[in-house]
Short mmCIF file of C-alpha atoms in Angstrom, two decimals:
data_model
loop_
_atom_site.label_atom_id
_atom_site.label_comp_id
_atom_site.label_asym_id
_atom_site.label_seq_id
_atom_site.Cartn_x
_atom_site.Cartn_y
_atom_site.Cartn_z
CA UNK A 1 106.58 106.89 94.92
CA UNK A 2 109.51 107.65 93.38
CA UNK A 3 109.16 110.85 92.01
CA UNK A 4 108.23 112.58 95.27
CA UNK A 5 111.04 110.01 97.28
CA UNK A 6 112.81 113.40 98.24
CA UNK A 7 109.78 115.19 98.95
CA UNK A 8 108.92 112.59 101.02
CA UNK A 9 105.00 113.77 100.56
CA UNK A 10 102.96 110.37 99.02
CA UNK A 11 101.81 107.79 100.74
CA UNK A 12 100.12 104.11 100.09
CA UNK A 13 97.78 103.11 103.00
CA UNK A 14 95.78 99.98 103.04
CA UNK A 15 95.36 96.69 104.75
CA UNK A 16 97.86 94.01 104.17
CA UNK A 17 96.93 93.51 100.84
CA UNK A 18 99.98 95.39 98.45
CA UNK A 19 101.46 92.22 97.35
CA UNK A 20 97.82 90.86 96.96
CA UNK A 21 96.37 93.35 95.19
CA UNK A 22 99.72 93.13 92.82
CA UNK A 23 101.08 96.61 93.61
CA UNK A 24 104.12 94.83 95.04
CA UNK A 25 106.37 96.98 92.76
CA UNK A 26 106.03 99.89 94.98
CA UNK A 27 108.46 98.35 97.17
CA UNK A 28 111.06 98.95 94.48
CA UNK A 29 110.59 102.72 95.65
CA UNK A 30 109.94 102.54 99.05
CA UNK A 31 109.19 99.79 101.98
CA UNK A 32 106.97 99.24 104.49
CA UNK A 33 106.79 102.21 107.41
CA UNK A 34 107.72 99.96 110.33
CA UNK A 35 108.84 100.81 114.35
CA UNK A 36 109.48 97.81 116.14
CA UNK A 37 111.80 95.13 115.74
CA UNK A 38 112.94 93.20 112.47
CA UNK A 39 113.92 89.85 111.94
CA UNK A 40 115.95 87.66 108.88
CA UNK A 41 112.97 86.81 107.48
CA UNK A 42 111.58 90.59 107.62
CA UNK A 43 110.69 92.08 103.73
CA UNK A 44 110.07 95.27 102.83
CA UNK A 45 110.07 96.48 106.65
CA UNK A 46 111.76 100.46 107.09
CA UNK A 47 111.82 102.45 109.66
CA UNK A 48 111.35 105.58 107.35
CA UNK A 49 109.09 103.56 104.62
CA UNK A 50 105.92 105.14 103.18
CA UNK A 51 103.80 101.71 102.38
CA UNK A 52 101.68 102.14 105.45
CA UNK A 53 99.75 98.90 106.11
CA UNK A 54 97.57 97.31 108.94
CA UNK A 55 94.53 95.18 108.52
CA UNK A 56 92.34 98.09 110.10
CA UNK A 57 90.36 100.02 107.17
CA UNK A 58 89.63 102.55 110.14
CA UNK A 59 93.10 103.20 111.20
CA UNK A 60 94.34 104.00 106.94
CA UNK A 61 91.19 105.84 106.30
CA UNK A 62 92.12 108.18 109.36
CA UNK A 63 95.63 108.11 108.38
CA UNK A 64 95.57 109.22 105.15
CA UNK A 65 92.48 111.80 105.70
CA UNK A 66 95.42 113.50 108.24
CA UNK A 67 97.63 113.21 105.76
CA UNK A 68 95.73 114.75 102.95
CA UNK A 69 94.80 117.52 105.74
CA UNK A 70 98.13 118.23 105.78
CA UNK A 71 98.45 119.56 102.35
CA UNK A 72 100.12 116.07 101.08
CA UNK A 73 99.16 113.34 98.88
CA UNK A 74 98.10 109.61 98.95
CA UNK A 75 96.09 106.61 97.65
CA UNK A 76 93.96 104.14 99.66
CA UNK A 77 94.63 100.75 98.34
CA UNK A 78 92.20 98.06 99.22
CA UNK A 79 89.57 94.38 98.44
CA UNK A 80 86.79 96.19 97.08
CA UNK A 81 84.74 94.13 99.43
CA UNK A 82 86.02 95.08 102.10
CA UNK A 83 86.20 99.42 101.87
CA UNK A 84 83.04 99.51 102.89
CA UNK A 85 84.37 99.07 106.83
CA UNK A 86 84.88 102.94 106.40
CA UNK A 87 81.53 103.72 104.73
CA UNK A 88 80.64 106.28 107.73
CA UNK A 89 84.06 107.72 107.69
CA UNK A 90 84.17 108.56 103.96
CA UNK A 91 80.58 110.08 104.74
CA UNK A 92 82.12 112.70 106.97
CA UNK A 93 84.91 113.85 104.97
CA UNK A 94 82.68 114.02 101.46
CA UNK A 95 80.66 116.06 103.50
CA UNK A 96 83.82 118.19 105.58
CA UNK A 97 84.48 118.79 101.63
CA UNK A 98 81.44 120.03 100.59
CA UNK A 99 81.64 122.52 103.31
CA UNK A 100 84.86 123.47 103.11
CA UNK A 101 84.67 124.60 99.18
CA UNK A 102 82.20 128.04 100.19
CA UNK A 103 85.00 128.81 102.95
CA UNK A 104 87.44 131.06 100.66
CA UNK A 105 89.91 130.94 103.47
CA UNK A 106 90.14 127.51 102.79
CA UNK A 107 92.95 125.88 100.41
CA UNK A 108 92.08 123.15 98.50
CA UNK A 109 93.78 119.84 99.58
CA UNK A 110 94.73 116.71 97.64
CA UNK A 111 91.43 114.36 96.91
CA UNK A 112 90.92 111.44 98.87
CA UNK A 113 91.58 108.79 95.95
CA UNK A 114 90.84 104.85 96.94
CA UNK A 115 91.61 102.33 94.28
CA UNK A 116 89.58 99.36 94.74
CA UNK A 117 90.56 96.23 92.95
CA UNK A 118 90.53 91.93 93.83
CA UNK A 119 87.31 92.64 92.74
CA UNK A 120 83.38 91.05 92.80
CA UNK A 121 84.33 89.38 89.28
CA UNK A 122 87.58 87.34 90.10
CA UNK A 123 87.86 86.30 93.62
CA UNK A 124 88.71 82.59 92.59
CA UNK A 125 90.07 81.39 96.22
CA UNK A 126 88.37 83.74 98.13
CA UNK A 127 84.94 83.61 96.97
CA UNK A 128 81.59 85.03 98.40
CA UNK A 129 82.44 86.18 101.45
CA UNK A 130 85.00 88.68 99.58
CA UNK A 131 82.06 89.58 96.06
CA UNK A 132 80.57 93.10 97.12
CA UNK A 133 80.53 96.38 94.72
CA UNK A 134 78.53 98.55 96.81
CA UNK A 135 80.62 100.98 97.67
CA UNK A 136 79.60 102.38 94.33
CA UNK A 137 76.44 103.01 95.07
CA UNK A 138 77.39 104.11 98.59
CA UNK A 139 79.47 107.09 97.18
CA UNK A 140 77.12 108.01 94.22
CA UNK A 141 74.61 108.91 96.86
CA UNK A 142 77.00 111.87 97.98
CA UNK A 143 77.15 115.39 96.90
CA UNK A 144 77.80 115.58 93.98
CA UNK A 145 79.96 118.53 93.55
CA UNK A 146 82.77 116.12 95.64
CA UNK A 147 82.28 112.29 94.59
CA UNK A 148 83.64 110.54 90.91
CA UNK A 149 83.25 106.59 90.07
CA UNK A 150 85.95 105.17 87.11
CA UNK A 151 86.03 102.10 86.02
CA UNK A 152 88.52 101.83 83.76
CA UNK A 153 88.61 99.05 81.02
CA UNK A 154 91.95 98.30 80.29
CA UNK A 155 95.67 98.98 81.69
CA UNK A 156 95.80 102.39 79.37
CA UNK A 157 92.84 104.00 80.52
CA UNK A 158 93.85 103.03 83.98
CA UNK A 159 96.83 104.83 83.42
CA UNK A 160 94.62 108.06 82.23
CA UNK A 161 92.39 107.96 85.43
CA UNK A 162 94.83 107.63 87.80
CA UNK A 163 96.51 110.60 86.24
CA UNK A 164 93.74 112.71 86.77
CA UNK A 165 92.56 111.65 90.22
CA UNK A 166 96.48 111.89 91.71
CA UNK A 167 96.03 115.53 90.17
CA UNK A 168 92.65 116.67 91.55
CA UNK A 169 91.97 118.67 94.48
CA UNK A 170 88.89 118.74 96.49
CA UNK A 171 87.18 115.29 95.28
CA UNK A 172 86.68 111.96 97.07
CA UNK A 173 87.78 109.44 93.53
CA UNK A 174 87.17 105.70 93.45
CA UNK A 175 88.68 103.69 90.79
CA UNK A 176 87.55 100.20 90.48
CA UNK A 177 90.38 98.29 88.59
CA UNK A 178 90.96 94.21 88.40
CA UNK A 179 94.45 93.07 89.39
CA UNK A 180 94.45 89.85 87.22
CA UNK A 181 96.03 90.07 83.51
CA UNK A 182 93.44 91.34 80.57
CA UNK A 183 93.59 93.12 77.05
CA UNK A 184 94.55 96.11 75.65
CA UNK A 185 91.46 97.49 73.80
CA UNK A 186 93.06 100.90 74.06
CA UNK A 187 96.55 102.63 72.67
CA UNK A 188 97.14 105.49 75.53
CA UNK A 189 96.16 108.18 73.36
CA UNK A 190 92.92 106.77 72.65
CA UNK A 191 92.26 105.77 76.35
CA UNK A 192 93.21 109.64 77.05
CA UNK A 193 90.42 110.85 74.67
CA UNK A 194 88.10 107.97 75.88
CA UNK A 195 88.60 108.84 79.39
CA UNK A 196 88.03 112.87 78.80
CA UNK A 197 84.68 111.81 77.44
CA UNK A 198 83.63 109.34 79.82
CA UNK A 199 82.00 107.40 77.97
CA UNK A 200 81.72 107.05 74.32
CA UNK A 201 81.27 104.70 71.20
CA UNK A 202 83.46 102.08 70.50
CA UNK A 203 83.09 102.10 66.67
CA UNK A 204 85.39 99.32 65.67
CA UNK A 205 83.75 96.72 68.21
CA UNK A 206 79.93 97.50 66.59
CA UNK A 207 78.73 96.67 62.91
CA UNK A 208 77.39 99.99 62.20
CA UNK A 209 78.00 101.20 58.83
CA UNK A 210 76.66 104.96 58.65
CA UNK A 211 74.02 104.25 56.46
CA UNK A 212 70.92 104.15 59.45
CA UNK A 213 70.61 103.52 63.43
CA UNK A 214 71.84 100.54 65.11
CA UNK A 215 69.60 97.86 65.90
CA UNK A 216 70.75 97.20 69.60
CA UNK A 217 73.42 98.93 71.44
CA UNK A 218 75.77 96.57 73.43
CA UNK A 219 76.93 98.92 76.69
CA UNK A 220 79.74 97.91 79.56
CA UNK A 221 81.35 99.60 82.69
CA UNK A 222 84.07 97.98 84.25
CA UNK A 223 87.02 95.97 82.78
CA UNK A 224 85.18 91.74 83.27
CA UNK A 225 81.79 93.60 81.67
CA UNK A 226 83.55 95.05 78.94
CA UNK A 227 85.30 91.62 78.04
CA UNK A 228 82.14 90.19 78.05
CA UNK A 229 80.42 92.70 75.73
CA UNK A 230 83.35 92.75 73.50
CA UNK A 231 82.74 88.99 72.85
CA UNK A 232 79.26 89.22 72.55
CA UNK A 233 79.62 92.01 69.97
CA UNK A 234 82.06 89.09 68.07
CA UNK A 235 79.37 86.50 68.48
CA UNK A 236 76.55 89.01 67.01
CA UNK A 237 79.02 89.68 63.70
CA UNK A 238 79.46 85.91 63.54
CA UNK A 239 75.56 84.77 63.94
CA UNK A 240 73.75 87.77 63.36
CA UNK A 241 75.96 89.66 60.48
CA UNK A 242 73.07 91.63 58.84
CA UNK A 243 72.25 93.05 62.78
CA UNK A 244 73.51 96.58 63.22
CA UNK A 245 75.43 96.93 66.85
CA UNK A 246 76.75 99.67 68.50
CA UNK A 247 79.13 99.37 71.15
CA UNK A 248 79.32 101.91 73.72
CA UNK A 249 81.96 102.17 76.74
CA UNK A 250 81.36 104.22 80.05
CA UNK A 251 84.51 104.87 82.09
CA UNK A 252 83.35 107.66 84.28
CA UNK A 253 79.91 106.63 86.20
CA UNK A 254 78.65 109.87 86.53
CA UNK A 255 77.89 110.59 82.97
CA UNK A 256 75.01 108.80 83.30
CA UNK A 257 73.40 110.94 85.08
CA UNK A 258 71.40 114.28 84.05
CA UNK A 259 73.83 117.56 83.19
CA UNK A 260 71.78 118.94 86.15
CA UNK A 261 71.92 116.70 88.66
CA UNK A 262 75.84 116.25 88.57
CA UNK A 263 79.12 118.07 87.00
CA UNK A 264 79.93 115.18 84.77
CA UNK A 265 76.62 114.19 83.59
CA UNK A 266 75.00 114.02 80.30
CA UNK A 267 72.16 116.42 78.77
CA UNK A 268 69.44 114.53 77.08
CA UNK A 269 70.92 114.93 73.76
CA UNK A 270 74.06 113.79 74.55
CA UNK A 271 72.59 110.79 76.27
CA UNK A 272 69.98 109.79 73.38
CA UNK A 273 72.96 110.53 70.70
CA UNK A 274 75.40 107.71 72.48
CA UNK A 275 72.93 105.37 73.46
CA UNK A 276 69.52 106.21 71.12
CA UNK A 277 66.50 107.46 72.85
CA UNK A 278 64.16 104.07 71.35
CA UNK A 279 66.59 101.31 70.73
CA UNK A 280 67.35 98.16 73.48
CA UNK A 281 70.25 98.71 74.90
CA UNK A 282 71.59 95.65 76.79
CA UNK A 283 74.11 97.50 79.71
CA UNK A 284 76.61 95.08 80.85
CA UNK A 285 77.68 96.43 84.56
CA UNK A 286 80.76 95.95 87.11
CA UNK A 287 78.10 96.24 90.06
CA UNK A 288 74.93 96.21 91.15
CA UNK A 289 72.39 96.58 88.40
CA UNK A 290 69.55 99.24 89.75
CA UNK A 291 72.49 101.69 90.34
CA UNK A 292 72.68 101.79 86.09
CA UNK A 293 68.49 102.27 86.08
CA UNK A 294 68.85 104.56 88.89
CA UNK A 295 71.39 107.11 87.64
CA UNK A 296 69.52 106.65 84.08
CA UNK A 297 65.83 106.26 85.03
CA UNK A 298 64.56 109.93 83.79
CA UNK A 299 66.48 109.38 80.17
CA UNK A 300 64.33 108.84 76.95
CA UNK A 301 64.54 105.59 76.32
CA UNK A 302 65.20 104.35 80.07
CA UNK A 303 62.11 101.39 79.27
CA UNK A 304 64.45 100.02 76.18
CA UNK A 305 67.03 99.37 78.83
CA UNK A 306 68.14 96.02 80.29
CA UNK A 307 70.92 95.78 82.56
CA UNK A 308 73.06 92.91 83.74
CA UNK A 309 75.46 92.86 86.43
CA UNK A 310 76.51 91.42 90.24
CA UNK A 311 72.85 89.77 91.55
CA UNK A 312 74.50 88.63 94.76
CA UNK A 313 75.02 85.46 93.81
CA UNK A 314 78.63 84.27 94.42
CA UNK A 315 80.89 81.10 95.40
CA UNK A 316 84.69 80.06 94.56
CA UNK A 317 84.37 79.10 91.25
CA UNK A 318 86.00 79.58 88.31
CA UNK A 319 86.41 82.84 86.63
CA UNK A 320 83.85 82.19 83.99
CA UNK A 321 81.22 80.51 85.99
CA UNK A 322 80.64 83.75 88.35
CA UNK A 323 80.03 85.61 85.31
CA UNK A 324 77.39 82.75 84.37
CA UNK A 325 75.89 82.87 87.87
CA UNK A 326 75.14 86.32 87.76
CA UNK A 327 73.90 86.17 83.80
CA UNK A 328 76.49 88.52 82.59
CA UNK A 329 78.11 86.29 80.03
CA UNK A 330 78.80 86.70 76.52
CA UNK A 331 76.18 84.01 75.85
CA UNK A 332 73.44 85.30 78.08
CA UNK A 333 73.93 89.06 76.78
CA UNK A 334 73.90 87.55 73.17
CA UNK A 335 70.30 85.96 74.00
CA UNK A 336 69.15 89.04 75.53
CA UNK A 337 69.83 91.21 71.77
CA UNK A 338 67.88 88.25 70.17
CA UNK A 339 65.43 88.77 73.33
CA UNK A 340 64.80 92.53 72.84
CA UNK A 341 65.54 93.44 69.32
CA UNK A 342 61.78 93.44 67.45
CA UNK A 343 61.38 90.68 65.52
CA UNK A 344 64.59 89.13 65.58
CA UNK A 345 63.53 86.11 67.92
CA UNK A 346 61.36 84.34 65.76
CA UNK A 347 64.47 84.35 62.80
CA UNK A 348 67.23 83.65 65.16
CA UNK A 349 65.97 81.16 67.33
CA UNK A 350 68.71 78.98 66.30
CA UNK A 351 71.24 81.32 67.27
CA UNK A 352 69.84 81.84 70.66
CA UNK A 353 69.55 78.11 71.18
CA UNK A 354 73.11 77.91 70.60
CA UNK A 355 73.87 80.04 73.10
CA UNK A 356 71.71 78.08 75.51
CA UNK A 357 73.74 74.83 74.88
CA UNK A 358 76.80 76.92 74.92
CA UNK A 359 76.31 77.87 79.13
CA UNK A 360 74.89 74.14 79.78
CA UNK A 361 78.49 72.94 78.01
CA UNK A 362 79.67 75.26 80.26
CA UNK A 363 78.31 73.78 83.30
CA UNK A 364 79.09 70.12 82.21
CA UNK A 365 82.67 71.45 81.14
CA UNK A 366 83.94 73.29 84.78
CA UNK A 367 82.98 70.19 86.76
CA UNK A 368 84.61 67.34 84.52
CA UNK A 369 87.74 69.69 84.14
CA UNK A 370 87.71 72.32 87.02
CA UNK A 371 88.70 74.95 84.37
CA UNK A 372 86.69 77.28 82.26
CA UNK A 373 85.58 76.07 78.86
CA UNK A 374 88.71 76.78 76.17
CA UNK A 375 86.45 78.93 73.67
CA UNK A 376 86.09 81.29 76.99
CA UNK A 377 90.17 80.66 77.89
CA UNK A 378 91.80 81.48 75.35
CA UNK A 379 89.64 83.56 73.59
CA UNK A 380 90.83 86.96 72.14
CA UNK A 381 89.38 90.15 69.87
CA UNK A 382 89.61 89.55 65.95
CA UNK A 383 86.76 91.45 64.80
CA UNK A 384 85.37 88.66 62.75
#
């Protein structure tokens, strides 16, 4: 916003969510566009101000497609629940752009970028009414010459991907990206490399050693997944040291998918080589989990795959316990390598029955204490 403050040619549309969604900063650059009267108590009201916001999903989707139209720039800012109000209207210009790309009269125009974030995973006061990722699978249905799905793990990566989407042309880009505070798994170089690839091994978050396959790979889209998994992998090397993990990150959806059936997507050796074409992989996902089987469901070793994610079960809870509900948790995922890796749950039973009593202290803990447990807190990344 400040960079193109003279050019006056980048816009922020949403609904009245900036200050909620944490991009409050922006109003450092520029306010609120606003026509009618102002009052004292006003903030961040100007007549000339490029934050456009009204609680109509319609009206900014129609806004900033004119915009774009118009050979300038923008980014659609909204609940991640709630972009799905302009499901139809993304339809039409996904397929105005597929179109448009055979017309060589045509120019291209800036892509239509929406970053969604208060998302599924931490809506602690607003709860089930505001826990929906479809519009993943709602855009992944589209041509795929025009769509792209990040989801970004960390602040640095976010950084990457919104690089790239404010500098593509011809593309409708969602970003799915959690407003609350996380880690840093990422410096920016690596989370440049990482997001080039779109997805790729982790190697200092897995056991593996060189000397043979992994046992189980441990996979995660989407920043609460990835936390999850990244624990997990910590609990494995505590319980399970002899157990060789590999840890795999996606960033970029679409690489899931065959080389033929979309720009960004793997061939079968690529796949098989990041995620093994006969070992259980346990896929921790942001979303919905048949959207993960669907994109991989013609891949190798797509019956070795187990996926966990949003199972439309939701409430206002606390952070933890939605993650619980929905069976993505550190201790559930750590049950389900015991679960699927042959012949390891006859000699670890004791493990996984920790991890059993670990969720039911859980359960017991969030109701004395209205809090998560403080093993979950205040729990950070040491390797051990």
């Amino acid at each position: 916003m400040e960079a193109t403050g003279e050019r006056r040619d980048f816009r922020l549309v949403g609904p009245d969510e900036t200050a909620s969604n944490r991009l409050q900063a922006v109003f450092r650059a520029s306010g609120k566009a606003w026509q009618a009267t102002t009052l004292t108590t006003d903030e961040h009201l100007e007549r000339h101000g490029r934050v456009m916001e009204i609680l109509s999903e319609h009206t900014c989707q129609g806004w900033l497609e004119g915009y774009l139209l118009t050979g300038r720039h923008g980014l659609f800012s909204c609940y991640e629940a709630f972009v799905h109000i302009v499901d139809s209207m993304v339809n039409q210009h996904i397929k105005w752009l597929r179109v448009t790309r055979r017309l060589l009269w045509r120019r291209p125009v800036a892509s239509l970028n929406y970053l969604l974030t208060s998302h599924v995973w931490r809506q602690d006061h607003n709860g089930f009414s505001h826990q929906d990722p479809g519009f993943i699978d709602h855009i992944l249905n589209k041509s795929p010459e025009a769509v792209r799905v990040y989801l970004p793990p960390d602040t640095n990566t976010l950084l990457s991907v919104a690089d790239h989407v404010l500098r593509s042309r011809d593309y409708v880009n969602v970003v799915v990206a959690g407003k609350q505070p996380s880690f840093d798994w990422l410096g920016l170089e690596q989370a440049r490399a990482h997001c080039a690839r779109g997805a790729g091994i982790w190697q200092w978050a897995g056991t593996e050693d060189g000397t043979r396959e992994p046992d189980v790979v441990l996979a995660c889209a989407g920043d609460v997944p990835t936390q999850e998994v990244l624990a997990a992998a910590q609990l494995v090397r505590h319980h399970l040291p002899d157990l060789s993990v590999r840890v795999v990150n996606v960033v970029d959806l679409a690489r899931l998918l065959p080389a033929e059936e979309h720009p960004h997507g793997m061939t079968d050796a690529e796949y098989d080589a990041l995620f093994t074409p006969d070992k259980p992989v346990v896929f921790a996902y942001h979303g919905y989990p048949w959207l993960i089987h669907r994109l991989s469901y013609r891949r190798t070793g797509h019956a070795h795959l187990h996926v966990r994610g949003y199972k439309e079960i939701g409430t206002t809870t606390t952070p933890f316990d939605m993650i619980v509900r929905n069976d993505l948790d550190r201790y559930r995922l750590v049950m389900d390598v015991i679960d699927r890796v042959p012949g390891l749950a006859g000699r670890a039973a004791a493990v996984r029955q920790a991890m059993e009593d670990a969720r039911t202290r859980h359960h017991s803990w969030i109701r004395e204490h209205g809090t998560d447990l403080p093993e979950v807190a205040d729990w950070t990344w040491n390797g051990s």
